Short mmCIF file of C-alpha atoms in Angstrom, two decimals:
data_model
loop_
_atom_site.label_atom_id
_atom_site.label_comp_id
_atom_site.label_asym_id
_atom_site.label_seq_id
_atom_site.Cartn_x
_atom_site.Cartn_y
_atom_site.Cartn_z
CA UNK K 1 90.24 71.03 105.78
CA UNK K 2 88.44 70.49 109.11
CA UNK K 3 90.51 69.73 111.53
CA UNK K 4 90.22 66.35 112.12
CA UNK K 5 91.13 65.28 108.35
CA UNK K 6 94.44 64.91 110.03
CA UNK K 7 94.02 64.16 113.52
CA UNK K 8 97.31 63.32 114.45
CA UNK K 9 98.72 65.76 112.73
CA UNK K 10 101.47 67.79 113.82
CA UNK K 11 102.05 64.07 116.31
CA UNK K 12 102.61 63.55 119.82
CA UNK K 13 106.68 64.11 120.48
CA UNK K 14 109.03 62.19 122.89
CA UNK K 15 110.41 64.73 124.18
CA UNK K 16 113.73 61.94 122.58
CA UNK K 17 111.86 63.28 119.21
CA UNK K 18 111.57 66.90 120.31
CA UNK K 19 114.85 67.81 121.64
CA UNK K 20 116.39 66.38 118.33
CA UNK K 21 113.96 67.57 115.48
CA UNK K 22 115.12 71.31 117.53
CA UNK K 23 118.53 71.20 117.68
CA UNK K 24 118.23 69.74 114.45
CA UNK K 25 116.21 73.55 113.15
CA UNK K 26 118.49 75.44 115.14
CA UNK K 27 121.47 74.62 113.52
CA UNK K 28 119.77 74.09 110.50
CA UNK K 29 118.33 78.21 110.72
CA UNK K 30 121.58 79.76 111.97
CA UNK K 31 123.73 78.17 109.24
CA UNK K 32 121.01 78.75 106.53
CA UNK K 33 120.37 82.76 107.46
CA UNK K 34 116.78 81.86 108.86
CA UNK K 35 117.70 84.25 111.46
CA UNK K 36 116.52 87.77 112.89
CA UNK K 37 118.46 89.97 115.93
CA UNK K 38 117.15 89.12 119.17
CA UNK K 39 114.03 90.52 120.96
CA UNK K 40 115.20 92.97 123.76
CA UNK K 41 112.68 90.78 125.74
CA UNK K 42 115.15 87.47 124.80
CA UNK K 43 118.34 89.40 124.76
CA UNK K 44 118.35 92.41 127.34
CA UNK K 45 121.00 95.03 125.47
CA UNK K 46 123.34 94.76 128.95
CA UNK K 47 124.37 90.81 127.42
CA UNK K 48 124.64 92.08 123.51
CA UNK K 49 125.70 96.46 123.72
CA UNK K 50 126.75 96.28 120.38
CA UNK K 51 123.11 94.17 118.86
CA UNK K 52 125.92 91.93 117.58
CA UNK K 53 124.06 88.53 118.36
CA UNK K 54 121.66 86.26 116.12
CA UNK K 55 118.98 84.24 117.53
CA UNK K 56 116.60 81.67 115.32
CA UNK K 57 113.38 83.27 114.02
CA UNK K 58 110.26 82.51 114.72
CA UNK K 59 109.87 78.63 112.84
CA UNK K 60 107.69 75.75 112.95
CA UNK K 61 108.54 72.65 113.31
CA UNK K 62 106.09 71.03 111.14
CA UNK K 63 105.45 72.37 107.50
CA UNK K 64 101.28 73.48 108.25
CA UNK K 65 98.43 71.55 106.13
CA UNK K 66 97.56 74.32 103.20
CA UNK K 67 94.66 72.68 100.72
CA UNK K 68 96.15 73.10 97.83
CA UNK K 69 93.66 74.69 95.38
CA UNK K 70 93.65 76.95 97.56
CA UNK K 71 97.44 77.84 97.04
CA UNK K 72 97.89 77.75 93.54
CA UNK K 73 94.58 79.74 93.32
CA UNK K 74 96.79 82.43 95.66
CA UNK K 75 100.02 81.74 93.40
CA UNK K 76 97.95 82.48 89.66
CA UNK K 77 95.85 85.30 89.80
CA UNK K 78 99.34 87.73 90.92
CA UNK K 79 100.16 88.94 88.37
CA UNK K 80 95.91 90.39 87.85
CA UNK K 81 97.14 92.33 91.68
CA UNK K 82 100.42 93.50 89.93
CA UNK K 83 98.95 94.46 86.99
CA UNK K 84 95.94 96.03 89.53
CA UNK K 85 98.06 97.98 91.60
CA UNK K 86 100.98 99.71 88.78
CA UNK K 87 97.36 100.77 87.26
CA UNK K 88 96.42 102.26 90.57
CA UNK K 89 99.53 104.51 91.05
CA UNK K 90 99.40 105.67 86.97
CA UNK K 91 95.88 107.28 87.87
CA UNK K 92 96.74 109.45 89.87
CA UNK K 93 93.78 111.20 88.88
CA UNK K 94 91.62 108.23 91.03
CA UNK K 95 93.89 108.73 93.93
CA UNK K 96 94.26 111.66 94.73
CA UNK K 97 90.24 111.16 94.83
CA UNK K 98 90.32 108.35 97.43
CA UNK K 99 94.05 110.15 99.83
CA UNK K 100 91.94 113.77 99.90
CA UNK K 101 88.85 112.17 102.46
CA UNK K 102 92.40 111.05 104.31
CA UNK K 103 94.60 113.59 104.60
CA UNK K 104 92.86 116.09 107.01
CA UNK K 105 92.21 113.35 109.40
CA UNK K 106 95.45 111.38 109.37
CA UNK K 107 98.63 113.54 109.08
CA UNK K 108 101.04 110.59 107.47
CA UNK K 109 98.60 110.33 104.92
CA UNK K 110 99.07 113.39 104.47
CA UNK K 111 102.45 113.90 104.13
CA UNK K 112 102.62 111.31 101.93
CA UNK K 113 100.01 112.89 99.44
CA UNK K 114 101.63 117.22 100.27
CA UNK K 115 105.21 114.71 100.08
CA UNK K 116 104.44 114.05 95.79
CA UNK K 117 103.10 116.78 95.63
CA UNK K 118 106.29 118.72 95.75
CA UNK K 119 107.82 116.82 93.86
CA UNK K 120 105.02 116.63 90.77
CA UNK K 121 105.88 120.41 90.94
CA UNK K 122 109.85 120.91 90.82
CA UNK K 123 108.99 118.20 87.91
CA UNK K 124 109.47 114.09 88.06
CA UNK K 125 112.66 112.87 86.45
CA UNK K 126 112.13 109.00 86.69
CA UNK K 127 109.11 107.84 84.91
CA UNK K 128 109.66 104.72 85.98
CA UNK K 129 108.20 102.44 88.96
CA UNK K 130 109.25 99.29 90.86
CA UNK K 131 106.53 96.79 92.66
CA UNK K 132 107.68 93.84 94.71
CA UNK K 133 104.22 93.52 96.22
CA UNK K 134 102.75 90.83 98.77
CA UNK K 135 99.19 89.74 98.81
CA UNK K 136 98.79 87.79 101.99
CA UNK K 137 95.83 85.64 101.93
CA UNK K 138 94.12 83.33 105.05
CA UNK K 139 91.87 80.21 104.08
CA UNK K 140 88.31 81.42 104.88
CA UNK K 141 86.38 78.62 106.30
CA UNK K 142 82.25 79.42 104.99
CA UNK K 143 79.06 76.94 106.08
CA UNK K 144 76.89 79.54 105.38
CA UNK K 145 75.70 77.40 102.70
CA UNK K 146 74.78 73.81 102.97
CA UNK K 147 77.80 72.56 103.47
CA UNK K 148 81.46 73.70 104.25
CA UNK K 149 83.77 74.82 102.00
CA UNK K 150 86.50 76.72 101.62
CA UNK K 151 88.22 79.79 98.94
CA UNK K 152 90.37 82.69 99.20
CA UNK K 153 90.19 85.09 100.38
CA UNK K 154 92.60 88.63 100.80
CA UNK K 155 93.83 90.16 103.98
CA UNK K 156 95.49 93.04 103.10
CA UNK K 157 98.33 94.29 100.03
CA UNK K 158 101.66 95.22 100.49
CA UNK K 159 103.25 97.97 97.65
CA UNK K 160 106.18 99.19 100.53
CA UNK K 161 108.77 97.10 102.60
CA UNK K 162 106.61 93.85 101.32
CA UNK K 163 108.54 91.08 104.13
CA UNK K 164 109.91 87.69 104.53
CA UNK K 165 111.04 86.83 100.67
CA UNK K 166 113.62 85.71 102.00
CA UNK K 167 113.41 84.09 104.99
CA UNK K 168 110.61 82.49 103.80
CA UNK K 169 113.17 80.45 100.70
CA UNK K 170 115.03 79.77 103.85
CA UNK K 171 111.84 77.84 105.67
CA UNK K 172 111.44 75.79 103.01
CA UNK K 173 114.16 73.83 102.76
CA UNK K 174 114.42 74.11 106.31
CA UNK K 175 110.80 71.72 105.83
CA UNK K 176 112.42 69.64 103.34
CA UNK K 177 115.54 69.08 104.82
CA UNK K 178 113.78 67.99 107.88
CA UNK K 179 111.89 65.75 106.09
CA UNK K 180 115.14 64.12 104.45
CA UNK K 181 117.45 63.04 107.46
CA UNK K 182 113.59 61.87 108.94
CA UNK K 183 113.70 64.30 111.71
CA UNK K 184 110.26 64.34 111.78
CA UNK K 185 108.17 60.47 113.44
CA UNK K 186 106.31 57.76 110.55
CA UNK K 187 103.02 59.61 111.96
CA UNK K 188 103.59 63.19 110.18
CA UNK K 189 106.17 61.42 106.54
CA UNK K 190 102.92 59.51 106.72
CA UNK K 191 100.92 63.76 105.74
CA UNK K 192 104.55 65.00 104.37
CA UNK K 193 105.86 64.02 101.51
CA UNK K 194 108.20 65.49 98.94
CA UNK K 195 106.18 66.41 96.64
CA UNK K 196 102.93 68.41 99.22
CA UNK K 197 106.82 70.87 99.56
CA UNK K 198 106.74 73.72 97.95
CA UNK K 199 109.54 75.41 97.85
CA UNK K 200 109.57 78.99 96.92
CA UNK K 201 112.34 81.21 95.49
CA UNK K 202 111.39 84.54 96.60
CA UNK K 203 114.68 85.60 97.44
CA UNK K 204 116.16 84.98 94.01
CA UNK K 205 112.77 86.03 91.72
CA UNK K 206 112.56 89.74 94.22
CA UNK K 207 116.02 89.56 93.23
CA UNK K 208 115.98 89.12 90.20
CA UNK K 209 112.95 92.16 89.54
CA UNK K 210 115.58 94.60 91.80
CA UNK K 211 118.07 93.38 89.16
CA UNK K 212 115.05 93.85 85.94
CA UNK K 213 115.05 97.54 87.86
CA UNK K 214 118.51 98.20 87.55
CA UNK K 215 119.03 97.73 84.28
CA UNK K 216 116.49 99.27 82.94
CA UNK K 217 117.13 102.77 84.72
CA UNK K 218 120.10 102.29 81.40
CA UNK K 219 123.40 103.51 81.53
CA UNK K 220 125.74 106.15 83.88
CA UNK K 221 125.20 109.85 83.68
CA UNK K 222 127.97 110.62 85.63
CA UNK K 223 131.12 108.05 84.55
CA UNK K 224 130.23 105.57 88.43
CA UNK K 225 129.06 102.58 88.62
CA UNK K 226 125.78 102.29 89.34
CA UNK K 227 124.44 100.83 92.59
CA UNK K 228 120.77 99.47 94.46
CA UNK K 229 120.16 101.28 97.33
CA UNK K 230 118.20 99.12 100.17
CA UNK K 231 117.00 102.27 103.15
CA UNK K 232 116.76 100.58 105.81
CA UNK K 233 115.37 101.44 110.07
CA UNK K 234 117.99 100.77 112.16
CA UNK K 235 118.11 98.84 114.73
CA UNK K 236 116.77 96.21 112.44
CA UNK K 237 115.91 92.98 113.97
CA UNK K 238 115.31 91.40 110.10
CA UNK K 239 118.16 92.52 109.41
CA UNK K 240 119.11 88.96 107.60
CA UNK K 241 115.60 88.58 105.54
CA UNK K 242 117.15 91.78 103.23
CA UNK K 243 120.19 89.86 103.53
CA UNK K 244 119.44 87.41 101.66
CA UNK K 245 118.05 89.77 99.16
CA UNK K 246 121.36 91.54 98.67
CA UNK K 247 123.19 88.87 98.20
CA UNK K 248 121.57 86.70 95.68
CA UNK K 249 121.54 90.58 93.96
CA UNK K 250 125.08 90.46 94.04
CA UNK K 251 125.95 86.74 92.87
CA UNK K 252 123.11 86.44 90.07
CA UNK K 253 122.94 89.31 89.08
CA UNK K 254 126.38 91.10 89.97
CA UNK K 255 124.61 94.23 91.11
CA UNK K 256 126.21 95.57 93.84
CA UNK K 257 123.93 96.69 97.11
CA UNK K 258 123.87 98.77 99.86
CA UNK K 259 122.85 99.39 103.29
CA UNK K 260 121.14 103.17 103.65
CA UNK K 261 119.49 103.80 107.49
CA UNK K 262 116.43 106.24 107.08
CA UNK K 263 117.04 109.03 109.24
CA UNK K 264 120.98 109.34 107.83
CA UNK K 265 119.92 110.14 103.93
CA UNK K 266 120.34 113.03 103.58
CA UNK K 267 124.07 112.68 104.81
CA UNK K 268 125.69 109.41 102.50
CA UNK K 269 123.79 111.40 99.59
CA UNK K 270 123.57 113.96 97.11
CA UNK K 271 121.85 114.82 93.96
CA UNK K 272 123.31 116.24 90.42
CA UNK K 273 122.08 119.57 89.42
CA UNK K 274 120.16 116.94 86.94
CA UNK K 275 118.45 115.10 90.59
CA UNK K 276 120.30 111.92 89.73
CA UNK K 277 121.50 110.68 92.90
CA UNK K 278 124.67 109.72 94.23
CA UNK K 279 125.57 107.70 97.81
CA UNK K 280 128.86 107.86 99.28
CA UNK K 281 129.90 104.70 101.50
CA UNK K 282 130.22 106.43 104.90
CA UNK K 283 133.06 104.05 105.41
CA UNK K 284 134.85 105.60 102.45
CA UNK K 285 133.42 109.11 102.17
CA UNK K 286 135.64 110.42 98.92
CA UNK K 287 133.86 107.29 96.39
CA UNK K 288 130.80 108.31 95.33
CA UNK K 289 128.27 105.42 93.57
CA UNK K 290 125.03 106.50 91.26
CA UNK K 291 121.79 105.45 92.35
CA UNK K 292 119.76 103.55 89.57
CA UNK K 293 117.36 101.55 92.04
CA UNK K 294 115.84 103.04 96.42
CA UNK K 295 114.36 99.95 97.28
CA UNK K 296 112.35 100.93 100.60
CA UNK K 297 112.34 98.46 103.61
CA UNK K 298 112.11 101.74 105.77
CA UNK K 299 109.28 104.78 105.47
CA UNK K 300 106.13 103.21 105.94
CA UNK K 301 105.42 104.16 109.51
CA UNK K 302 105.56 107.14 112.38
CA UNK K 303 107.77 106.23 113.36
CA UNK K 304 110.09 106.41 110.59
CA UNK K 305 110.25 110.43 110.78
CA UNK K 306 111.04 111.82 114.06
CA UNK K 307 112.03 114.67 112.57
CA UNK K 308 111.11 116.66 109.70
CA UNK K 309 115.15 116.00 108.38
CA UNK K 310 112.86 112.79 107.98
CA UNK K 311 110.47 113.50 105.17
CA UNK K 312 113.96 115.88 104.03
CA UNK K 313 115.06 112.34 102.93
CA UNK K 314 111.63 110.97 101.33
CA UNK K 315 111.21 114.31 99.48
CA UNK K 316 114.94 114.36 98.30
CA UNK K 317 114.48 110.25 97.19
CA UNK K 318 111.42 110.67 96.13
CA UNK K 319 112.92 114.17 93.39
CA UNK K 320 116.10 112.40 92.08
CA UNK K 321 115.94 109.44 89.11
CA UNK K 322 116.70 106.59 90.48
CA UNK K 323 113.18 103.90 90.21
CA UNK K 324 112.00 104.28 93.45
CA UNK K 325 110.12 100.56 94.67
CA UNK K 326 107.55 101.93 95.18
CA UNK K 327 107.52 104.94 94.14
CA UNK K 328 105.55 108.33 96.95
CA UNK K 329 101.71 107.45 94.25
CA UNK K 330 102.53 103.39 94.68
CA UNK K 331 103.05 102.91 98.10
CA UNK K 332 100.01 105.82 98.62
CA UNK K 333 98.19 103.06 96.56
CA UNK K 334 98.64 100.47 99.61
CA UNK K 335 96.37 102.11 101.51
CA UNK K 336 93.44 100.21 102.57
CA UNK K 337 91.91 102.59 101.83
CA UNK K 338 92.54 101.52 97.79
CA UNK K 339 91.62 98.64 98.78
CA UNK K 340 87.79 99.13 101.13
CA UNK K 341 87.12 101.16 97.66
CA UNK K 342 87.72 98.02 95.66
CA UNK K 343 86.32 96.24 97.87
CA UNK K 344 82.68 97.41 98.78
CA UNK K 345 80.11 95.04 97.99
CA UNK K 346 79.04 96.77 94.14
CA UNK K 347 82.11 98.80 94.25
CA UNK K 348 82.27 99.90 90.53
CA UNK K 349 86.33 100.84 90.82
CA UNK K 350 87.44 97.59 90.05
CA UNK K 351 87.20 97.39 86.51
CA UNK K 352 88.58 100.85 86.01
CA UNK K 353 92.13 99.22 86.35
CA UNK K 354 90.80 95.23 85.29
CA UNK K 355 89.82 95.86 81.88
CA UNK K 356 89.43 91.93 81.13
CA UNK K 357 85.99 90.93 82.74
CA UNK K 358 88.03 87.06 83.79
CA UNK K 359 90.37 89.11 85.16
CA UNK K 360 88.37 91.48 87.14
CA UNK K 361 85.94 88.90 88.22
CA UNK K 362 88.61 86.25 89.75
CA UNK K 363 90.03 88.98 92.19
CA UNK K 364 86.63 89.49 93.13
CA UNK K 365 86.41 86.63 94.36
CA UNK K 366 89.20 86.94 96.42
CA UNK K 367 87.88 90.39 98.73
CA UNK K 368 85.97 89.73 102.28
CA UNK K 369 83.85 92.06 102.40
CA UNK K 370 84.33 95.82 103.30
CA UNK K 371 83.30 99.11 104.72
CA UNK K 372 83.85 102.65 104.77
CA UNK K 373 83.28 104.14 109.11
CA UNK K 374 81.29 108.02 106.75
CA UNK K 375 78.40 109.04 105.33
CA UNK K 376 77.85 106.43 102.99
CA UNK K 377 75.15 104.26 102.80
CA UNK K 378 77.49 101.96 103.09
CA UNK K 379 79.02 103.37 106.14
CA UNK K 380 75.99 104.41 108.23
CA UNK K 381 75.88 100.60 107.88
CA UNK K 382 79.33 99.67 108.98
CA UNK K 383 78.67 102.30 111.68
CA UNK K 384 75.59 100.85 113.25
CA UNK K 385 77.05 96.58 112.73
CA UNK K 386 81.18 98.46 114.28
CA UNK K 387 79.11 100.31 117.49
CA UNK K 388 77.63 96.69 118.38
CA UNK K 389 79.38 94.36 119.72
CA UNK K 390 77.33 91.45 118.72
CA UNK K 391 78.33 92.87 115.23
CA UNK K 392 81.17 94.18 115.92
CA UNK K 393 82.06 90.73 117.06
CA UNK K 394 82.58 89.22 113.05
CA UNK K 395 85.35 92.44 112.20
CA UNK K 396 88.32 94.13 112.54
CA UNK K 397 88.46 97.51 111.93
CA UNK K 398 91.85 99.12 110.16
CA UNK K 399 93.99 102.42 109.88
CA UNK K 400 96.14 103.44 106.56
CA UNK K 401 99.29 101.32 108.32
CA UNK K 402 101.68 98.56 107.63
CA UNK K 403 103.40 96.83 109.77
CA UNK K 404 101.65 94.68 112.62
CA UNK K 405 99.46 95.72 115.61
CA UNK K 406 97.87 98.62 114.68
CA UNK K 407 94.70 96.91 114.16
CA UNK K 408 91.73 96.55 117.08
CA UNK K 409 89.28 93.41 116.94
CA UNK K 410 86.31 91.87 117.43
CA UNK K 411 84.88 94.26 121.12
CA UNK K 412 87.04 95.73 120.95
CA UNK K 413 85.17 98.24 117.50
CA UNK K 414 82.94 100.00 119.65
CA UNK K 415 84.61 100.85 122.86
CA UNK K 416 88.10 102.16 120.83
CA UNK K 417 85.40 103.59 118.02
CA UNK K 418 83.83 105.47 121.56
CA UNK K 419 87.40 106.34 122.73
CA UNK K 420 88.15 108.08 119.46
CA UNK K 421 87.25 111.50 118.22
CA UNK K 422 84.14 110.61 115.10
CA UNK K 423 85.71 112.81 112.11
CA UNK K 424 88.63 110.38 112.41
CA UNK K 425 87.17 107.34 112.15
CA UNK K 426 86.75 107.40 107.76
CA UNK K 427 90.32 107.25 108.28
CA UNK K 428 89.92 103.61 108.61
CA UNK K 429 87.83 100.55 107.86
CA UNK K 430 85.32 97.80 108.46
CA UNK K 431 86.85 94.40 107.53
CA UNK K 432 84.72 91.42 107.85
CA UNK K 433 87.00 88.21 110.19
CA UNK K 434 88.00 85.60 107.74
CA UNK K 435 87.09 82.63 109.35
CA UNK K 436 90.13 79.60 109.14
CA UNK K 437 89.42 76.13 109.27
CA UNK K 438 91.05 74.70 112.56
CA UNK K 439 94.82 73.18 112.08
CA UNK K 440 97.43 72.70 115.06
CA UNK K 441 101.34 72.91 115.09
CA UNK K 442 104.43 73.00 116.54
CA UNK K 443 106.64 76.90 116.44
CA UNK K 444 109.78 77.28 118.00
CA UNK K 445 110.43 81.29 119.38
CA UNK K 446 113.23 82.34 121.58
CA UNK K 447 114.87 79.44 121.98
CA UNK K 448 110.73 77.91 123.78
CA UNK K 449 108.42 75.70 121.91
CA UNK K 450 104.86 76.27 122.16
CA UNK K 451 102.23 74.17 121.25
CA UNK K 452 98.92 74.71 120.05
CA UNK K 453 95.54 75.27 117.92
CA UNK K 454 97.34 78.05 114.19
CA UNK K 455 95.76 79.92 112.41
CA UNK K 456 97.97 80.10 108.20
CA UNK K 457 98.48 83.28 106.40
CA UNK K 458 99.28 83.08 103.19
CA UNK K 459 101.44 85.72 100.99
CA UNK K 460 102.07 86.14 97.48
CA UNK K 461 105.06 87.94 96.56
CA UNK K 462 105.22 90.30 92.73
CA UNK K 463 107.73 91.77 90.62
CA UNK K 464 106.81 94.95 88.38
CA UNK K 465 107.73 96.90 86.72
CA UNK K 466 105.74 99.27 84.79
CA UNK K 467 105.80 102.62 82.45
CA UNK K 468 104.29 105.98 83.90
CA UNK K 469 103.16 107.48 81.44
CA UNK K 470 102.31 111.48 81.42
CA UNK K 471 98.84 111.23 81.57
CA UNK K 472 95.05 110.36 79.27
CA UNK K 473 97.05 110.20 76.43
CA UNK K 474 99.69 108.05 77.36
CA UNK K 475 98.87 106.31 80.39
CA UNK K 476 101.82 103.98 80.88
CA UNK K 477 102.86 100.99 80.03
CA UNK K 478 103.39 97.25 82.53
CA UNK K 479 107.04 96.36 80.83
CA UNK K 480 107.60 93.18 83.32
CA UNK K 481 105.15 91.35 86.16
CA UNK K 482 105.60 88.20 87.42
CA UNK K 483 104.01 85.93 90.73
CA UNK K 484 107.66 86.18 92.30
CA UNK K 485 107.47 83.17 95.56
CA UNK K 486 105.40 82.77 98.55
CA UNK K 487 105.69 83.17 102.65
CA UNK K 488 102.92 80.96 104.87
CA UNK K 489 103.31 82.92 108.57
CA UNK K 490 101.37 81.20 110.96
CA UNK K 491 99.97 82.60 113.88
CA UNK K 492 99.13 80.74 117.58
CA UNK K 493 94.77 81.11 117.34
CA UNK K 494 94.68 83.05 120.48
CA UNK K 495 96.88 85.92 118.99
CA UNK K 496 94.98 88.35 116.81
CA UNK K 497 97.75 89.77 114.85
CA UNK K 498 100.05 87.78 112.42
CA UNK K 499 103.02 90.16 111.69
CA UNK K 500 105.78 88.05 112.63
CA UNK K 501 108.74 91.13 112.90
CA UNK K 502 105.75 92.55 115.68
CA UNK K 503 105.93 89.66 117.67
CA UNK K 504 103.14 87.79 116.38
CA UNK K 505 103.64 85.26 113.95
CA UNK K 506 107.04 82.44 113.08
CA UNK K 507 108.17 81.86 109.53
CA UNK K 508 106.20 78.99 108.42
CA UNK K 509 105.22 76.98 104.80
CA UNK K 510 102.93 74.64 103.07
CA UNK K 511 102.75 71.42 103.22
CA UNK K 512 100.19 71.27 100.28
CA UNK K 513 97.16 68.57 100.94
CA UNK K 514 94.13 68.20 98.82
CA UNK K 515 90.33 68.79 99.91
#
């Protein structure tokens, strides 16, 4: 899908057209909760000391063009990815072999593994695990053959705090609204058709996943009202994204949920003798709820654990009878090292988890080449590639982190490695850069209109509830598994990072086109 396939998209806008379009975007977005808390650079804390203001989430004014076949491929393969990562999370022996390479050189991964061991020693009392996953892709433009072909390549797989499921549904509604009220000029509506705009049902579908776990928990053991607990960061700019899931959970399934700042976990929760988790709201501390499901929207970054009591809080929650989303092992399954082990060329590991050769081959086709930085043959080749500016220019260096803003790109890699003790190199993976086709769009961020070339990243959500089992003779089973909608994030083509919450991308939706 070369850029010149639609050279007038998006169209040039007159000042009146732009003003009308932006006004509609601002008003619709705030009215429908397509919003975030403003960044300090946009609204100074002195102007909003109570943190009550909201602003339009960074959005694109037009839906971005996206190849129809690549979009359908991403949705179709999500159930296989759900199955794959649930199987990894159930295979403690295999996961331990991967994690042990990181424990001595990555303190955060080491603390996560120690937490798992502490829960294991006490005895796991909950056999169910929930995954609200997101698999992220970019369209790769391959010019190595006789012509240019397009295919979908995975950027990463997210097992914890997979964000923007709430806002993604809203932005696809926004673009549909703008088309319906003729906010787009005729040159754009020649391309944007109602049947080319794909609605994302991620809000409802992810909330349904939480409801399924809530029901699977069973009857109250204490006779108290049951609830779901959202464990969140504070302050949280992305609060409205999470609120959409909370409201859908209540309105569609009748399930009550509460928000608990991670650092207040030990203050507002306690464990019964059988490790049933109880929650007391700060506004009514004498009233106790029994927690069925703990949904982590915090705890994925070392920044969430500034004090030792934060690690005690994570252990406290992991030891509980509540279903975790994700469990500590599922969290660890999302390490970049796991992605590297699966995707390293000629790796035998994928077949361990996906017995169906056809399914495994479809998953394999989405892998970009990824290499370790260790003493293996693949690792030695990766070190050679990463330490020379000419060859490093085709790669990205990734640590075992989530949340955006953590990677090192292209020619910056050799100097980064030079400044890092070589003993710590195995904590990183080297991934071949995905080269997307050029596109253009207009982004509205912090009250400013930004035009130019853009890069799109497709995230496909998945819901998976499984029983962990107790070993080789009882390996567990998947109870529920479905694809749960999509997210499109778009960034300027001069930005390497794509995280919206991290300040790089904008929320977008797909205008599907045939190649």
